[in-house]
Amino acid sequence: ASEEASTTGNKDTTTTTASDKNDDDDDDNSVPGVFEYPELWSSSLLLPHNPNGPDVIYQGHKDWLRAGSHCISTVTYQCHYHTPTWPPKASLLSTETMHQLWQRGLGVACRARDDYQRECHGNNNNNNGTKNASQQQEQQQQQAPPPVFVVASSGCFGAALANGAEYTGDYG
């Protein structure tokens, strides 16, 4: 990869861009911070030909939950059905693909939520058997993990344009 160095005052900075990848890396979609279809943002991790993408999202959800979050999203903000605003080179996109992206996003979030709650419940289920049923039930209720909400992430029309229109109101 090529690197550009610049000097600003006393600070030296080095940056590497996605276009600096070796030609041998063209099939590698795992470059951190680079999405194959930037117009889809993180939703591109849900594309069927990106087999590791859902795992990245899943791990992110679990990290957020372990850090104390009670809400995770479907990572579908840019999944929309307005075909004129789909990325020009995205011939793989179709209405059916959008359905699949929504289903995958929801599935990953629900799986992360369910696994996290099982993990919490298992950690809180340290009962030595000396308590009666009423005491056990009360202890489980007190130690139950808080509910985790899965929310559908759906961007506004301006977000579908992928040009910042949702912030400016310039819908062209």
PDB file of C-alpha atoms in Angstrom:
ATOM      1  CA  ALA A   1       0.000   0.000   0.000  1.00  0.00           C
ATOM      2  CA  SER A   2       1.236   3.448  -0.755  1.00  0.00           C
ATOM      3  CA  GLU A   3       1.407   6.013   1.976  1.00  0.00           C
ATOM      4  CA  GLU A   4       1.403   9.762   1.873  1.00  0.00           C
ATOM      5  CA  ALA A   5       3.190  11.704   4.581  1.00  0.00           C
ATOM      6  CA  SER A   6       2.431  15.314   5.312  1.00  0.00           C
ATOM      7  CA  THR A   7       3.889  17.713   7.803  1.00  0.00           C
ATOM      8  CA  THR A   8       1.627  20.182   9.563  1.00  0.00           C
ATOM      9  CA  GLY A   9       3.455  22.231  12.150  1.00  0.00           C
ATOM     10  CA  ASN A  10       5.252  19.717  14.358  1.00  0.00           C
ATOM     11  CA  LYS A  11       2.923  16.824  13.591  1.00  0.00           C
ATOM     12  CA  ASP A  12       3.643  14.119  11.015  1.00  0.00           C
ATOM     13  CA  THR A  13       0.611  12.211   9.764  1.00  0.00           C
ATOM     14  CA  THR A  14       0.361   9.218   7.465  1.00  0.00           C
ATOM     15  CA  THR A  15      -2.771   8.128   5.664  1.00  0.00           C
ATOM     16  CA  THR A  16      -3.596   5.104   3.565  1.00  0.00           C
ATOM     17  CA  THR A  17      -6.632   5.141   1.318  1.00  0.00           C
ATOM     18  CA  ALA A  18      -8.815   2.284   0.092  1.00  0.00           C
ATOM     19  CA  SER A  19      -7.545   2.903  -3.460  1.00  0.00           C
ATOM     20  CA  ASP A  20      -4.027   2.145  -2.197  1.00  0.00           C
ATOM     21  CA  LYS A  21      -4.816  -1.558  -1.808  1.00  0.00           C
ATOM     22  CA  ASN A  22      -2.749  -3.997  -3.844  1.00  0.00           C
ATOM     23  CA  ASP A  23      -4.439  -5.362  -6.948  1.00  0.00           C
ATOM     24  CA  ASP A  24      -4.104  -8.811  -5.339  1.00  0.00           C
ATOM     25  CA  ASP A  25      -6.484  -7.646  -2.581  1.00  0.00           C
ATOM     26  CA  ASP A  26      -9.449  -6.924  -4.890  1.00  0.00           C
ATOM     27  CA  ASP A  27     -11.446  -9.853  -3.485  1.00  0.00           C
ATOM     28  CA  ASP A  28     -10.778  -8.859   0.140  1.00  0.00           C
ATOM     29  CA  ASN A  29     -13.872  -7.113   1.512  1.00  0.00           C
ATOM     30  CA  SER A  30     -12.591  -7.242   5.088  1.00  0.00           C
ATOM     31  CA  VAL A  31     -10.631  -3.976   5.056  1.00  0.00           C
ATOM     32  CA  PRO A  32     -11.692  -2.129   8.224  1.00  0.00           C
ATOM     33  CA  GLY A  33     -13.571   1.064   7.546  1.00  0.00           C
ATOM     34  CA  VAL A  34     -14.072   0.384   3.828  1.00  0.00           C
ATOM     35  CA  PHE A  35     -17.426  -0.711   2.452  1.00  0.00           C
ATOM     36  CA  GLU A  36     -17.822  -2.159  -1.019  1.00  0.00           C
ATOM     37  CA  TYR A  37     -20.862   0.056  -1.601  1.00  0.00           C
ATOM     38  CA  PRO A  38     -20.322   3.238   0.452  1.00  0.00           C
ATOM     39  CA  GLU A  39     -23.861   4.317  -0.481  1.00  0.00           C
ATOM     40  CA  LEU A  40     -25.158   1.431   1.648  1.00  0.00           C
ATOM     41  CA  TRP A  41     -22.901   2.318   4.571  1.00  0.00           C
ATOM     42  CA  SER A  42     -22.753  -0.467   7.148  1.00  0.00           C
ATOM     43  CA  SER A  43     -25.717  -2.186   5.475  1.00  0.00           C
ATOM     44  CA  SER A  44     -23.222  -3.444   2.890  1.00  0.00           C
ATOM     45  CA  LEU A  45     -22.039  -5.891   5.562  1.00  0.00           C
ATOM     46  CA  LEU A  46     -25.394  -7.646   5.141  1.00  0.00           C
ATOM     47  CA  LEU A  47     -24.946  -8.366   1.425  1.00  0.00           C
ATOM     48  CA  PRO A  48     -25.111 -12.096   0.649  1.00  0.00           C
ATOM     49  CA  HIS A  49     -21.629 -12.213  -0.915  1.00  0.00           C
ATOM     50  CA  ASN A  50     -20.088 -10.763   2.269  1.00  0.00           C
ATOM     51  CA  PRO A  51     -20.058 -13.899   4.455  1.00  0.00           C
ATOM     52  CA  ASN A  52     -18.169 -12.325   7.384  1.00  0.00           C
ATOM     53  CA  GLY A  53     -20.270  -9.155   7.470  1.00  0.00           C
ATOM     54  CA  PRO A  54     -23.045 -10.468   9.728  1.00  0.00           C
ATOM     55  CA  ASP A  55     -20.410 -11.768  12.163  1.00  0.00           C
ATOM     56  CA  VAL A  56     -18.866  -8.298  12.376  1.00  0.00           C
ATOM     57  CA  ILE A  57     -22.295  -6.790  13.099  1.00  0.00           C
ATOM     58  CA  TYR A  58     -23.107  -9.544  15.614  1.00  0.00           C
ATOM     59  CA  GLN A  59     -19.867  -8.951  17.510  1.00  0.00           C
ATOM     60  CA  GLY A  60     -20.525  -5.212  17.522  1.00  0.00           C
ATOM     61  CA  HIS A  61     -24.002  -5.808  18.963  1.00  0.00           C
ATOM     62  CA  LYS A  62     -22.621  -8.091  21.671  1.00  0.00           C
ATOM     63  CA  ASP A  63     -19.925  -5.535  22.541  1.00  0.00           C
ATOM     64  CA  TRP A  64     -22.547  -2.789  22.885  1.00  0.00           C
ATOM     65  CA  LEU A  65     -24.764  -4.983  25.060  1.00  0.00           C
ATOM     66  CA  ARG A  66     -21.879  -6.017  27.302  1.00  0.00           C
ATOM     67  CA  ALA A  67     -21.004  -2.325  27.670  1.00  0.00           C
ATOM     68  CA  GLY A  68     -24.506  -1.658  29.013  1.00  0.00           C
ATOM     69  CA  SER A  69     -26.628  -0.776  25.992  1.00  0.00           C
ATOM     70  CA  HIS A  70     -30.267  -1.861  26.076  1.00  0.00           C
ATOM     71  CA  CYS A  71     -30.973  -1.102  22.431  1.00  0.00           C
ATOM     72  CA  ILE A  72     -29.405  -2.394  19.209  1.00  0.00           C
ATOM     73  CA  SER A  73     -30.386  -1.728  15.623  1.00  0.00           C
ATOM     74  CA  THR A  74     -30.850  -3.776  12.498  1.00  0.00           C
ATOM     75  CA  VAL A  75     -28.013  -1.901  10.680  1.00  0.00           C
ATOM     76  CA  THR A  76     -30.389  -1.266   7.774  1.00  0.00           C
ATOM     77  CA  TYR A  77     -30.385   2.542   7.687  1.00  0.00           C
ATOM     78  CA  GLN A  78     -29.494   2.608   3.989  1.00  0.00           C
ATOM     79  CA  CYS A  79     -31.676  -0.358   2.950  1.00  0.00           C
ATOM     80  CA  HIS A  80     -34.449   1.220   0.953  1.00  0.00           C
ATOM     81  CA  TYR A  81     -36.645   0.398  -2.014  1.00  0.00           C
ATOM     82  CA  HIS A  82     -36.143   3.633  -3.972  1.00  0.00           C
ATOM     83  CA  THR A  83     -34.324   2.018  -6.906  1.00  0.00           C
ATOM     84  CA  PRO A  84     -33.181   5.250  -8.631  1.00  0.00           C
ATOM     85  CA  THR A  85     -30.916   5.975  -5.655  1.00  0.00           C
ATOM     86  CA  TRP A  86     -29.256   2.567  -5.539  1.00  0.00           C
ATOM     87  CA  PRO A  87     -25.507   2.632  -6.222  1.00  0.00           C
ATOM     88  CA  PRO A  88     -24.876   2.727  -9.986  1.00  0.00           C
ATOM     89  CA  LYS A  89     -22.510  -0.256  -9.937  1.00  0.00           C
ATOM     90  CA  ALA A  90     -24.794  -2.304  -7.671  1.00  0.00           C
ATOM     91  CA  SER A  91     -26.384  -4.535 -10.286  1.00  0.00           C
ATOM     92  CA  LEU A  92     -26.740  -7.200  -7.599  1.00  0.00           C
ATOM     93  CA  LEU A  93     -29.384  -5.105  -5.826  1.00  0.00           C
ATOM     94  CA  SER A  94     -33.026  -5.954  -6.337  1.00  0.00           C
ATOM     95  CA  THR A  95     -36.216  -5.713  -4.331  1.00  0.00           C
ATOM     96  CA  GLU A  96     -35.621  -9.319  -3.257  1.00  0.00           C
ATOM     97  CA  THR A  97     -32.078  -8.433  -2.126  1.00  0.00           C
ATOM     98  CA  MET A  98     -33.458  -5.556  -0.045  1.00  0.00           C
ATOM     99  CA  HIS A  99     -35.889  -7.989   1.595  1.00  0.00           C
ATOM    100  CA  GLN A 100     -32.930 -10.262   2.364  1.00  0.00           C
ATOM    101  CA  LEU A 101     -30.878  -7.388   3.813  1.00  0.00           C
ATOM    102  CA  TRP A 102     -33.734  -6.451   6.147  1.00  0.00           C
ATOM    103  CA  GLN A 103     -34.204 -10.092   7.185  1.00  0.00           C
ATOM    104  CA  ARG A 104     -30.478 -10.592   7.762  1.00  0.00           C
ATOM    105  CA  GLY A 105     -30.204  -7.364   9.753  1.00  0.00           C
ATOM    106  CA  LEU A 106     -33.144  -8.293  11.947  1.00  0.00           C
ATOM    107  CA  GLY A 107     -31.890 -11.867  12.333  1.00  0.00           C
ATOM    108  CA  VAL A 108     -28.391 -10.800  13.404  1.00  0.00           C
ATOM    109  CA  ALA A 109     -29.718  -8.305  15.951  1.00  0.00           C
ATOM    110  CA  CYS A 110     -32.229 -10.778  17.415  1.00  0.00           C
ATOM    111  CA  ARG A 111     -29.578 -13.509  17.623  1.00  0.00           C
ATOM    112  CA  ALA A 112     -27.178 -11.148  19.437  1.00  0.00           C
ATOM    113  CA  ARG A 113     -29.957 -10.095  21.833  1.00  0.00           C
ATOM    114  CA  ASP A 114     -31.024 -13.677  22.534  1.00  0.00           C
ATOM    115  CA  ASP A 115     -27.449 -14.935  23.001  1.00  0.00           C
ATOM    116  CA  TYR A 116     -26.654 -12.020  25.306  1.00  0.00           C
ATOM    117  CA  GLN A 117     -29.738 -12.639  27.440  1.00  0.00           C
ATOM    118  CA  ARG A 118     -28.921 -16.373  27.675  1.00  0.00           C
ATOM    119  CA  GLU A 119     -25.378 -15.413  28.654  1.00  0.00           C
ATOM    120  CA  CYS A 120     -26.676 -13.069  31.370  1.00  0.00           C
ATOM    121  CA  HIS A 121     -29.265 -15.538  32.594  1.00  0.00           C
ATOM    122  CA  GLY A 122     -26.631 -18.276  32.796  1.00  0.00           C
ATOM    123  CA  ASN A 123     -24.325 -15.998  34.797  1.00  0.00           C
ATOM    124  CA  ASN A 124     -27.136 -15.120  37.196  1.00  0.00           C
ATOM    125  CA  ASN A 125     -28.297 -18.674  37.689  1.00  0.00           C
ATOM    126  CA  ASN A 126     -25.785 -19.538  40.417  1.00  0.00           C
ATOM    127  CA  ASN A 127     -28.227 -21.092  42.849  1.00  0.00           C
ATOM    128  CA  ASN A 128     -26.925 -23.608  45.363  1.00  0.00           C
ATOM    129  CA  GLY A 129     -30.324 -25.268  45.828  1.00  0.00           C
ATOM    130  CA  THR A 130     -30.811 -24.153  49.431  1.00  0.00           C
ATOM    131  CA  LYS A 131     -33.548 -21.628  48.648  1.00  0.00           C
ATOM    132  CA  ASN A 132     -37.213 -22.480  48.347  1.00  0.00           C
ATOM    133  CA  ALA A 133     -39.062 -21.951  45.044  1.00  0.00           C
ATOM    134  CA  SER A 134     -40.408 -18.548  46.077  1.00  0.00           C
ATOM    135  CA  GLN A 135     -36.945 -17.297  47.059  1.00  0.00           C
ATOM    136  CA  GLN A 136     -35.460 -18.666  43.837  1.00  0.00           C
ATOM    137  CA  GLN A 137     -38.115 -16.927  41.739  1.00  0.00           C
ATOM    138  CA  GLU A 138     -37.588 -13.644  43.582  1.00  0.00           C
ATOM    139  CA  GLN A 139     -33.810 -13.895  43.116  1.00  0.00           C
ATOM    140  CA  GLN A 140     -34.205 -14.623  39.380  1.00  0.00           C
ATOM    141  CA  GLN A 141     -36.502 -11.617  38.957  1.00  0.00           C
ATOM    142  CA  GLN A 142     -34.023  -9.369  40.744  1.00  0.00           C
ATOM    143  CA  GLN A 143     -31.099 -10.688  38.702  1.00  0.00           C
ATOM    144  CA  ALA A 144     -32.873 -10.871  35.342  1.00  0.00           C
ATOM    145  CA  PRO A 145     -31.072  -8.844  32.711  1.00  0.00           C
ATOM    146  CA  PRO A 146     -32.923  -5.719  31.607  1.00  0.00           C
ATOM    147  CA  PRO A 147     -34.844  -6.038  28.368  1.00  0.00           C
ATOM    148  CA  VAL A 148     -32.910  -5.484  25.165  1.00  0.00           C
ATOM    149  CA  PHE A 149     -34.757  -3.742  22.363  1.00  0.00           C
ATOM    150  CA  VAL A 150     -34.085  -4.395  18.701  1.00  0.00           C
ATOM    151  CA  VAL A 151     -35.052  -1.375  16.626  1.00  0.00           C
ATOM    152  CA  ALA A 152     -35.464  -1.200  12.874  1.00  0.00           C
ATOM    153  CA  SER A 153     -33.010   1.282  11.463  1.00  0.00           C
ATOM    154  CA  SER A 154     -34.716   2.947   8.526  1.00  0.00           C
ATOM    155  CA  GLY A 155     -33.285   6.097   7.041  1.00  0.00           C
ATOM    156  CA  CYS A 156     -35.359   8.936   5.683  1.00  0.00           C
ATOM    157  CA  PHE A 157     -35.628   9.601   1.953  1.00  0.00           C
ATOM    158  CA  GLY A 158     -32.719  12.016   2.168  1.00  0.00           C
ATOM    159  CA  ALA A 159     -30.534   9.229   3.522  1.00  0.00           C
ATOM    160  CA  ALA A 160     -31.402   7.111   0.480  1.00  0.00           C
ATOM    161  CA  LEU A 161     -29.780   9.736  -1.719  1.00  0.00           C
ATOM    162  CA  ALA A 162     -26.460   9.128   0.109  1.00  0.00           C
ATOM    163  CA  ASN A 163     -25.427  12.749  -0.417  1.00  0.00           C
ATOM    164  CA  GLY A 164     -26.102  14.194   3.023  1.00  0.00           C
ATOM    165  CA  ALA A 165     -29.570  15.476   2.042  1.00  0.00           C
ATOM    166  CA  GLU A 166     -31.014  14.202   5.315  1.00  0.00           C
ATOM    167  CA  TYR A 167     -28.935  16.908   7.019  1.00  0.00           C
ATOM    168  CA  THR A 168     -29.440  19.729   4.519  1.00  0.00           C
ATOM    169  CA  GLY A 169     -33.014  19.156   3.348  1.00  0.00           C
ATOM    170  CA  ASP A 170     -31.858  19.497  -0.288  1.00  0.00           C
ATOM    171  CA  TYR A 171     -33.692  16.589  -1.885  1.00  0.00           C
ATOM    172  CA  GLY A 172     -32.828  17.781  -5.368  1.00  0.00           C
TER     173      GLY A 172
END
